[in-house]
Each structure stands twice: as structure tokens, then as C-alpha cells.
Amino acid sequence: MSLQIREATPADAGRLSFLINALADYEHLSHESNPDAAALARHLSPDAQPRCHALVAEQDGEVIGMALYFFNYSTFLTRWNIFLEDLFVLPDFRGTGTGFALLKALARVAVAHNCERLDWNVLDWNQLAIDFYEKLGAKPMADWTTMRLAGDALQQMGAPEAA
């Protein structure tokens, strides 16, 4: 069995959508998951603006894991960084080094693009993942609180001004 990590293409959108739903199920968030494979294919296109990126882990031709990411910008450092939106490996393939291989490949992408940081979020109840990340040298950012503006609140804030 040969594990390969490669950059996802728009043709991978269907399998990535399956993995996204599997991740949502694992995180007890299936009620929030509704990936659109056609939209994801457009967003993975090299000429998409803005664009998302993904690495896929393949074993014997089957996509078994993903690292979906995008570039963000540090105003303090005036450099690009990477934000890992989601890392997921199918349950049957966990403990095989697949997650580590995906993170190592993503770290290589960050270094190749002269990024200073690779950031991500982890659910506070996912101690298995937290332990894994800390073993790699990742540090929790306890002094930051994630904020989100969504749904009606976002629509209201972003509505055009009345003339």
C-alpha cells in the first residue's frame, strides 16, 4: 500500500465533499454540513479568485484524507501565511501516519511560499487531535478568541446603505 500526498484538483471535488461530510459527522456537526461539489470544483480552480487549496492523501488510488487550506496575510509581518481550514483522515486509516504526512506536506507548501506561520483551529473536546498537534510542536493560542459574524447578523451588517 502506497501513500501519496498531492495537490487537489477540481476533479477531486466530489471525493472532498464526501470527506467534508465525514468530518462533519465526526465533529457532531452534520446538521451544518452541505458541501456543494460544483462550487468546490470552481474554488479549487487555479484561476479562481479567491481560491482555496487542498492536499489529498491517496492510498492505492483512493482518496482517504485531506488538508483544505488557504493563504492569509499577516499585517504585523507583512507576509503570507497558511490557515488550515480542515484536516481529516477516514477512520480506517487513522494511526497510519496519513495525518502526519498531510501536515508535513502542508508545512512544505508554507516553507516554499516563505510563510511565517501555519495556523488552524481544533475543537476543545478533541484531546486526541490536540495531543497529536502538540507532539508536532504546535502551541495553543489561549490568548485569542475566535469570533464569527454569520447568518442574519452578517447579512444585516453587509447590507448596502439605503440611498
JSON list of C-alpha atoms in Angstrom, two decimals, residues 26-115:
[
{"chain": "A", "resi": 26, "resn": "TYR", "atom": "CA", "xyz": [-17.06, 13.13, 13.33]},
{"chain": "A", "resi": 27, "resn": "GLU", "atom": "CA", "xyz": [-17.34, 16.64, 14.81]},
{"chain": "A", "resi": 28, "resn": "HIS", "atom": "CA", "xyz": [-21.08, 16.18, 15.55]},
{"chain": "A", "resi": 29, "resn": "LEU", "atom": "CA", "xyz": [-21.86, 18.96, 13.06]},
{"chain": "A", "resi": 30, "resn": "SER", "atom": "CA", "xyz": [-23.65, 17.03, 10.31]},
{"chain": "A", "resi": 31, "resn": "HIS", "atom": "CA", "xyz": [-26.57, 19.44, 10.62]},
{"chain": "A", "resi": 32, "resn": "GLU", "atom": "CA", "xyz": [-24.26, 22.25, 9.42]},
{"chain": "A", "resi": 33, "resn": "SER", "atom": "CA", "xyz": [-22.64, 20.36, 6.52]},
{"chain": "A", "resi": 34, "resn": "ASN", "atom": "CA", "xyz": [-23.91, 20.93, 2.99]},
{"chain": "A", "resi": 35, "resn": "PRO", "atom": "CA", "xyz": [-20.89, 20.97, 0.66]},
{"chain": "A", "resi": 36, "resn": "ASP", "atom": "CA", "xyz": [-21.51, 21.86, -2.97]},
{"chain": "A", "resi": 37, "resn": "ALA", "atom": "CA", "xyz": [-19.10, 19.81, -5.11]},
{"chain": "A", "resi": 38, "resn": "ALA", "atom": "CA", "xyz": [-19.60, 22.07, -8.15]},
{"chain": "A", "resi": 39, "resn": "ALA", "atom": "CA", "xyz": [-18.77, 25.18, -6.12]},
{"chain": "A", "resi": 40, "resn": "LEU", "atom": "CA", "xyz": [-15.77, 23.44, -4.55]},
{"chain": "A", "resi": 41, "resn": "ALA", "atom": "CA", "xyz": [-14.51, 22.47, -8.01]},
{"chain": "A", "resi": 42, "resn": "ARG", "atom": "CA", "xyz": [-14.72, 26.14, -9.07]},
{"chain": "A", "resi": 43, "resn": "HIS", "atom": "CA", "xyz": [-12.93, 27.27, -5.89]},
{"chain": "A", "resi": 44, "resn": "LEU", "atom": "CA", "xyz": [-10.11, 24.76, -6.44]},
{"chain": "A", "resi": 45, "resn": "SER", "atom": "CA", "xyz": [-9.51, 26.00, -9.98]},
{"chain": "A", "resi": 46, "resn": "PRO", "atom": "CA", "xyz": [-6.06, 27.57, -10.39]},
{"chain": "A", "resi": 47, "resn": "ASP", "atom": "CA", "xyz": [-7.61, 30.76, -11.78]},
{"chain": "A", "resi": 48, "resn": "ALA", "atom": "CA", "xyz": [-10.28, 31.14, -9.07]},
{"chain": "A", "resi": 49, "resn": "GLN", "atom": "CA", "xyz": [-10.15, 34.41, -7.12]},
{"chain": "A", "resi": 50, "resn": "PRO", "atom": "CA", "xyz": [-10.29, 33.99, -4.20]},
{"chain": "A", "resi": 51, "resn": "ARG", "atom": "CA", "xyz": [-9.10, 30.42, -4.21]},
{"chain": "A", "resi": 52, "resn": "CYS", "atom": "CA", "xyz": [-9.00, 27.54, -1.78]},
{"chain": "A", "resi": 53, "resn": "HIS", "atom": "CA", "xyz": [-6.41, 24.80, -1.87]},
{"chain": "A", "resi": 54, "resn": "ALA", "atom": "CA", "xyz": [-6.37, 21.23, -0.69]},
{"chain": "A", "resi": 55, "resn": "LEU", "atom": "CA", "xyz": [-3.92, 18.42, -0.37]},
{"chain": "A", "resi": 56, "resn": "VAL", "atom": "CA", "xyz": [-5.27, 14.91, -0.69]},
{"chain": "A", "resi": 57, "resn": "ALA", "atom": "CA", "xyz": [-3.88, 11.69, 0.70]},
{"chain": "A", "resi": 58, "resn": "GLU", "atom": "CA", "xyz": [-4.27, 8.78, -1.67]},
{"chain": "A", "resi": 59, "resn": "GLN", "atom": "CA", "xyz": [-3.69, 5.15, -0.91]},
{"chain": "A", "resi": 60, "resn": "ASP", "atom": "CA", "xyz": [-3.82, 2.75, -3.84]},
{"chain": "A", "resi": 61, "resn": "GLY", "atom": "CA", "xyz": [-5.68, 5.36, -5.87]},
{"chain": "A", "resi": 62, "resn": "GLU", "atom": "CA", "xyz": [-8.35, 6.05, -3.22]},
{"chain": "A", "resi": 63, "resn": "VAL", "atom": "CA", "xyz": [-8.54, 9.49, -1.57]},
{"chain": "A", "resi": 64, "resn": "ILE", "atom": "CA", "xyz": [-8.51, 8.77, 2.18]},
{"chain": "A", "resi": 65, "resn": "GLY", "atom": "CA", "xyz": [-7.71, 12.17, 3.68]},
{"chain": "A", "resi": 66, "resn": "MET", "atom": "CA", "xyz": [-7.48, 15.88, 3.04]},
{"chain": "A", "resi": 67, "resn": "ALA", "atom": "CA", "xyz": [-5.98, 19.10, 4.24]},
{"chain": "A", "resi": 68, "resn": "LEU", "atom": "CA", "xyz": [-8.09, 22.02, 2.99]},
{"chain": "A", "resi": 69, "resn": "TYR", "atom": "CA", "xyz": [-6.29, 25.37, 3.34]},
{"chain": "A", "resi": 70, "resn": "PHE", "atom": "CA", "xyz": [-5.98, 28.93, 2.13]},
{"chain": "A", "resi": 71, "resn": "PHE", "atom": "CA", "xyz": [-3.41, 31.70, 2.28]},
{"chain": "A", "resi": 72, "resn": "ASN", "atom": "CA", "xyz": [-3.97, 34.59, 4.65]},
{"chain": "A", "resi": 73, "resn": "TYR", "atom": "CA", "xyz": [-1.93, 37.69, 5.35]},
{"chain": "A", "resi": 74, "resn": "SER", "atom": "CA", "xyz": [-0.14, 38.87, 8.48]},
{"chain": "A", "resi": 75, "resn": "THR", "atom": "CA", "xyz": [-0.27, 42.63, 8.82]},
{"chain": "A", "resi": 76, "resn": "PHE", "atom": "CA", "xyz": [2.36, 42.57, 11.57]},
{"chain": "A", "resi": 77, "resn": "LEU", "atom": "CA", "xyz": [4.79, 40.52, 9.49]},
{"chain": "A", "resi": 78, "resn": "THR", "atom": "CA", "xyz": [3.69, 41.71, 6.01]},
{"chain": "A", "resi": 79, "resn": "ARG", "atom": "CA", "xyz": [3.96, 38.11, 4.88]},
{"chain": "A", "resi": 80, "resn": "TRP", "atom": "CA", "xyz": [1.65, 35.40, 3.69]},
{"chain": "A", "resi": 81, "resn": "ASN", "atom": "CA", "xyz": [0.71, 32.56, 6.00]},
{"chain": "A", "resi": 82, "resn": "ILE", "atom": "CA", "xyz": [-1.43, 29.45, 5.65]},
{"chain": "A", "resi": 83, "resn": "PHE", "atom": "CA", "xyz": [-4.64, 28.71, 7.50]},
{"chain": "A", "resi": 84, "resn": "LEU", "atom": "CA", "xyz": [-5.53, 25.03, 7.62]},
{"chain": "A", "resi": 85, "resn": "GLU", "atom": "CA", "xyz": [-9.31, 25.02, 7.47]},
{"chain": "A", "resi": 86, "resn": "ASP", "atom": "CA", "xyz": [-9.74, 21.27, 7.87]},
{"chain": "A", "resi": 87, "resn": "LEU", "atom": "CA", "xyz": [-7.56, 18.21, 8.28]},
{"chain": "A", "resi": 88, "resn": "PHE", "atom": "CA", "xyz": [-9.34, 14.87, 8.07]},
{"chain": "A", "resi": 89, "resn": "VAL", "atom": "CA", "xyz": [-8.42, 11.23, 7.58]},
{"chain": "A", "resi": 90, "resn": "LEU", "atom": "CA", "xyz": [-11.02, 8.50, 7.24]},
{"chain": "A", "resi": 91, "resn": "PRO", "atom": "CA", "xyz": [-11.30, 6.46, 10.48]},
{"chain": "A", "resi": 92, "resn": "ASP", "atom": "CA", "xyz": [-9.98, 3.23, 8.94]},
{"chain": "A", "resi": 93, "resn": "PHE", "atom": "CA", "xyz": [-6.74, 4.99, 8.01]},
{"chain": "A", "resi": 94, "resn": "ARG", "atom": "CA", "xyz": [-6.01, 6.86, 11.25]},
{"chain": "A", "resi": 95, "resn": "GLY", "atom": "CA", "xyz": [-2.86, 5.91, 13.10]},
{"chain": "A", "resi": 96, "resn": "THR", "atom": "CA", "xyz": [-1.08, 5.08, 9.85]},
{"chain": "A", "resi": 97, "resn": "GLY", "atom": "CA", "xyz": [0.85, 8.35, 9.51]},
{"chain": "A", "resi": 98, "resn": "THR", "atom": "CA", "xyz": [-1.57, 9.84, 6.98]},
{"chain": "A", "resi": 99, "resn": "GLY", "atom": "CA", "xyz": [-2.43, 12.90, 9.09]},
{"chain": "A", "resi": 100, "resn": "PHE", "atom": "CA", "xyz": [1.26, 13.49, 9.79]},
{"chain": "A", "resi": 101, "resn": "ALA", "atom": "CA", "xyz": [2.06, 13.16, 6.07]},
{"chain": "A", "resi": 102, "resn": "LEU", "atom": "CA", "xyz": [-0.63, 15.71, 5.18]},
{"chain": "A", "resi": 103, "resn": "LEU", "atom": "CA", "xyz": [0.66, 18.20, 7.77]},
{"chain": "A", "resi": 104, "resn": "LYS", "atom": "CA", "xyz": [4.28, 17.67, 6.70]},
{"chain": "A", "resi": 105, "resn": "ALA", "atom": "CA", "xyz": [3.33, 18.28, 3.05]},
{"chain": "A", "resi": 106, "resn": "LEU", "atom": "CA", "xyz": [1.42, 21.42, 4.06]},
{"chain": "A", "resi": 107, "resn": "ALA", "atom": "CA", "xyz": [4.40, 22.65, 6.08]},
{"chain": "A", "resi": 108, "resn": "ARG", "atom": "CA", "xyz": [6.49, 22.21, 2.93]},
{"chain": "A", "resi": 109, "resn": "VAL", "atom": "CA", "xyz": [3.98, 24.34, 0.99]},
{"chain": "A", "resi": 110, "resn": "ALA", "atom": "CA", "xyz": [4.25, 27.02, 3.70]},
{"chain": "A", "resi": 111, "resn": "VAL", "atom": "CA", "xyz": [8.06, 26.99, 3.62]},
{"chain": "A", "resi": 112, "resn": "ALA", "atom": "CA", "xyz": [8.11, 27.08, -0.20]},
{"chain": "A", "resi": 113, "resn": "HIS", "atom": "CA", "xyz": [5.90, 30.20, -0.09]},
{"chain": "A", "resi": 114, "resn": "ASN", "atom": "CA", "xyz": [8.05, 31.85, 2.60]},
{"chain": "A", "resi": 115, "resn": "CYS", "atom": "CA", "xyz": [5.20, 31.73, 5.11]}
]
